Amino acid sequence: RMIPIKPAFQRMERLVRDLSREFGKKIAFHTAGEETEIDRTVTEEIADPLVHMVRNALDHGLELPVDRVKTGKPEVGNVTLRAFHEGSSLVIELSDDGRGINAEKVLKKARQQGLVGAEETLTDSEIYQLIFQPGFSTAEKVTAVSGRGVGMDVVKRNIEKLRGSIHIESTPGQGSTFRIRLPLTTAI
């Protein structure tokens, strides 16, 4: 029942190609660890979360070519999807070299939506977890891809269903990494 994760990664490649045209962004998509093997059912379960994460990285993470050049970055943005084993876990990472997550903007929006009290103080890590709240979006306008408040909550739910976890690291102006960790027993 074990199959390489490669087919799931190849589907993301097509998604990146289509969305980069739609968004008018120049994107170089990189993969690593495609030969990492996981159970066939897990591959199916992980496909949806990956789609939402890739869409999110392209829409919210990567800037338009002109904006990238203004900040001294090459106009082509990088998105990297990797899979590897770490201890008794399977790790799938999605990284981009975009604008990173604006913690203040996320917190402000969460306060507007009543998810966080006006006096509550949160760490950046706690703030990043807010994007997994159902109905949460920082998109200014609703498009076919973002602002619908559907997406990252689905990612978290599907990963937790597989007894996994998702963690975000982000550096403003430099990009973000979404790290999914699944127990190897689930992956196998």
Short mmCIF file of C-alpha atoms in Angstrom, two decimals:
data_model
loop_
_atom_site.label_atom_id
_atom_site.label_comp_id
_atom_site.label_asym_id
_atom_site.label_seq_id
_atom_site.Cartn_x
_atom_site.Cartn_y
_atom_site.Cartn_z
CA ARG A 1 0.00 0.00 0.00
CA MET A 2 3.02 2.28 0.20
CA ILE A 3 3.43 4.72 -2.68
CA PRO A 4 5.78 7.66 -3.27
CA ILE A 5 4.34 11.09 -2.49
CA LYS A 6 5.42 12.22 -5.98
CA PRO A 7 1.95 12.13 -7.66
CA ALA A 8 0.55 14.45 -4.97
CA PHE A 9 3.47 16.82 -5.51
CA GLN A 10 2.98 16.75 -9.29
CA ARG A 11 -0.65 17.81 -8.87
CA MET A 12 0.58 20.83 -6.89
CA GLU A 13 2.95 21.68 -9.75
CA ARG A 14 -0.01 22.00 -12.13
CA LEU A 15 -1.92 24.06 -9.55
CA VAL A 16 1.03 26.46 -9.17
CA ARG A 17 1.29 26.84 -12.96
CA ASP A 18 -2.42 27.63 -13.32
CA LEU A 19 -2.62 29.99 -10.34
CA SER A 20 0.57 31.88 -11.25
CA ARG A 21 -1.07 32.78 -14.57
CA GLU A 22 -4.33 33.71 -12.84
CA PHE A 23 -2.58 35.93 -10.25
CA GLY A 24 -0.06 37.40 -12.68
CA LYS A 25 2.84 36.21 -10.54
CA LYS A 26 6.12 34.62 -11.60
CA ILE A 27 6.72 31.52 -9.53
CA ALA A 28 9.44 28.89 -9.45
CA PHE A 29 8.09 25.69 -7.87
CA HIS A 30 10.60 23.33 -6.27
CA THR A 31 10.08 19.89 -4.74
CA ALA A 32 12.26 17.62 -2.63
CA GLY A 33 11.73 14.18 -1.13
CA GLU A 34 9.24 13.08 -3.79
CA GLU A 35 10.37 9.48 -3.32
CA THR A 36 9.25 9.57 0.35
CA GLU A 37 6.72 6.76 0.66
CA ILE A 38 3.40 6.99 2.46
CA ASP A 39 0.24 4.96 2.65
CA ARG A 40 -2.06 5.39 -0.35
CA THR A 41 -5.02 6.54 1.81
CA VAL A 42 -2.86 9.20 3.49
CA THR A 43 -1.86 10.51 0.05
CA GLU A 44 -5.56 11.01 -0.72
CA GLU A 45 -6.25 12.65 2.66
CA ILE A 46 -3.31 15.02 2.34
CA ALA A 47 -4.20 16.23 -1.19
CA ASP A 48 -6.90 18.70 -0.07
CA PRO A 49 -4.83 20.37 2.66
CA LEU A 50 -1.92 20.74 0.23
CA VAL A 51 -4.17 22.44 -2.34
CA HIS A 52 -5.35 24.99 0.25
CA MET A 53 -1.81 25.59 1.52
CA VAL A 54 -0.39 26.10 -1.98
CA ARG A 55 -3.24 28.47 -2.90
CA ASN A 56 -2.64 30.39 0.32
CA ALA A 57 1.11 30.68 -0.32
CA LEU A 58 0.56 31.94 -3.86
CA ASP A 59 -2.26 34.32 -3.00
CA HIS A 60 -1.27 35.73 0.39
CA GLY A 61 2.42 34.83 0.63
CA LEU A 62 4.02 35.75 -2.67
CA GLU A 63 4.04 39.34 -3.83
CA LEU A 64 3.47 40.55 -7.38
CA PRO A 65 6.69 40.78 -9.45
CA VAL A 66 6.75 44.63 -9.28
CA ASP A 67 6.38 44.56 -5.48
CA ARG A 68 9.13 41.95 -5.16
CA VAL A 69 11.53 44.09 -7.22
CA LYS A 70 10.70 47.16 -5.07
CA THR A 71 11.81 45.27 -1.95
CA GLY A 72 15.03 44.11 -3.61
CA LYS A 73 13.92 40.53 -4.30
CA PRO A 74 14.07 38.80 -7.69
CA GLU A 75 10.71 39.12 -9.47
CA VAL A 76 10.32 35.32 -9.52
CA GLY A 77 8.97 34.00 -6.23
CA ASN A 78 9.97 30.59 -4.88
CA VAL A 79 7.65 27.96 -3.46
CA THR A 80 9.15 24.73 -2.14
CA LEU A 81 7.32 21.56 -1.19
CA ARG A 82 9.35 18.89 0.61
CA ALA A 83 8.67 15.62 2.34
CA PHE A 84 10.99 13.71 4.65
CA HIS A 85 11.04 11.40 7.63
CA GLU A 86 12.08 12.82 10.97
CA GLY A 87 12.22 10.43 13.89
CA SER A 88 8.86 8.67 14.03
CA SER A 89 7.14 11.32 11.90
CA LEU A 90 6.55 12.12 8.27
CA VAL A 91 7.06 15.83 7.68
CA ILE A 92 5.66 17.78 4.71
CA GLU A 93 6.85 21.36 4.43
CA LEU A 94 5.59 24.14 2.20
CA SER A 95 7.83 27.22 2.13
CA ASP A 96 7.69 30.47 0.20
CA ASP A 97 10.01 33.48 0.03
CA GLY A 98 7.13 35.95 0.00
CA ARG A 99 6.06 38.69 2.37
CA GLY A 100 5.60 36.48 5.42
CA ILE A 101 2.62 36.66 7.74
CA ASN A 102 1.79 40.09 9.10
CA ALA A 103 1.02 39.16 12.72
CA GLU A 104 -0.46 42.59 13.50
CA LYS A 105 -2.84 42.40 10.54
CA VAL A 106 -3.96 38.87 11.52
CA LEU A 107 -4.48 39.91 15.16
CA LYS A 108 -6.40 43.06 14.15
CA LYS A 109 -8.71 41.01 11.91
CA ALA A 110 -9.17 38.36 14.63
CA ARG A 111 -10.17 41.10 17.11
CA GLN A 112 -12.65 42.53 14.57
CA GLN A 113 -14.19 39.06 14.24
CA GLY A 114 -14.32 38.62 18.01
CA LEU A 115 -11.90 35.68 18.04
CA VAL A 116 -9.51 37.48 20.39
CA GLY A 117 -10.33 39.86 23.23
CA ALA A 118 -9.17 43.48 22.97
CA GLU A 119 -6.87 43.09 25.97
CA GLU A 120 -5.45 39.65 25.12
CA THR A 121 -1.78 39.50 24.19
CA LEU A 122 -0.62 36.63 22.00
CA THR A 123 2.76 35.40 20.81
CA ASP A 124 3.42 35.42 17.05
CA SER A 125 3.09 31.63 17.09
CA GLU A 126 -0.38 31.88 18.71
CA ILE A 127 -1.38 34.59 16.24
CA TYR A 128 -0.38 32.38 13.28
CA GLN A 129 -2.68 29.65 14.65
CA LEU A 130 -5.62 32.07 14.26
CA ILE A 131 -5.55 31.63 10.48
CA PHE A 132 -6.85 28.10 11.07
CA GLN A 133 -10.08 29.44 12.62
CA PRO A 134 -13.21 28.63 10.60
CA GLY A 135 -14.36 31.63 8.58
CA PHE A 136 -11.12 33.55 9.12
CA SER A 137 -9.55 35.44 6.22
CA THR A 138 -7.37 38.53 5.88
CA ALA A 139 -8.22 38.93 2.18
CA GLU A 140 -9.47 42.43 1.38
CA LYS A 141 -11.83 41.22 -1.32
CA VAL A 142 -13.45 37.87 -1.97
CA THR A 143 -12.14 36.06 -5.05
CA ALA A 144 -12.50 32.52 -6.37
CA VAL A 145 -9.38 31.64 -4.37
CA SER A 146 -9.40 33.71 -1.20
CA GLY A 147 -11.55 35.63 1.21
CA ARG A 148 -14.24 32.99 1.36
CA GLY A 149 -13.16 31.96 4.85
CA VAL A 150 -12.83 28.38 3.64
CA GLY A 151 -9.46 26.78 3.49
CA MET A 152 -7.02 26.84 6.34
CA ASP A 153 -9.58 25.50 8.84
CA VAL A 154 -10.06 22.55 6.46
CA VAL A 155 -6.30 22.04 6.39
CA LYS A 156 -6.08 21.83 10.17
CA ARG A 157 -9.15 19.58 10.47
CA ASN A 158 -7.89 17.11 7.86
CA ILE A 159 -4.44 16.95 9.39
CA GLU A 160 -5.80 16.43 12.90
CA LYS A 161 -8.02 13.66 11.52
CA LEU A 162 -4.76 11.92 10.56
CA ARG A 163 -3.49 12.49 14.14
CA GLY A 164 -1.04 15.05 12.81
CA SER A 165 -0.21 18.65 13.59
CA ILE A 166 0.58 21.78 11.60
CA HIS A 167 3.01 24.48 12.63
CA ILE A 168 3.81 27.83 11.02
CA GLU A 169 7.06 29.75 11.01
CA SER A 170 7.15 33.16 9.37
CA THR A 171 9.57 36.04 9.01
CA PRO A 172 8.04 39.32 7.79
CA GLY A 173 9.45 40.24 4.40
CA GLN A 174 11.21 36.89 3.99
CA GLY A 175 8.50 34.26 3.79
CA SER A 176 6.72 31.48 5.64
CA THR A 177 6.98 27.76 6.21
CA PHE A 178 3.97 25.55 6.94
CA ARG A 179 5.10 22.26 8.49
CA ILE A 180 2.76 19.28 8.62
CA ARG A 181 3.86 16.49 10.92
CA LEU A 182 2.15 13.11 10.70
CA PRO A 183 2.87 10.08 12.86
CA LEU A 184 4.68 7.49 10.79
CA THR A 185 2.18 4.86 11.92
CA THR A 186 -0.55 6.87 10.15
CA ALA A 187 1.73 7.47 7.19
CA ILE A 188 2.41 3.74 6.97
#
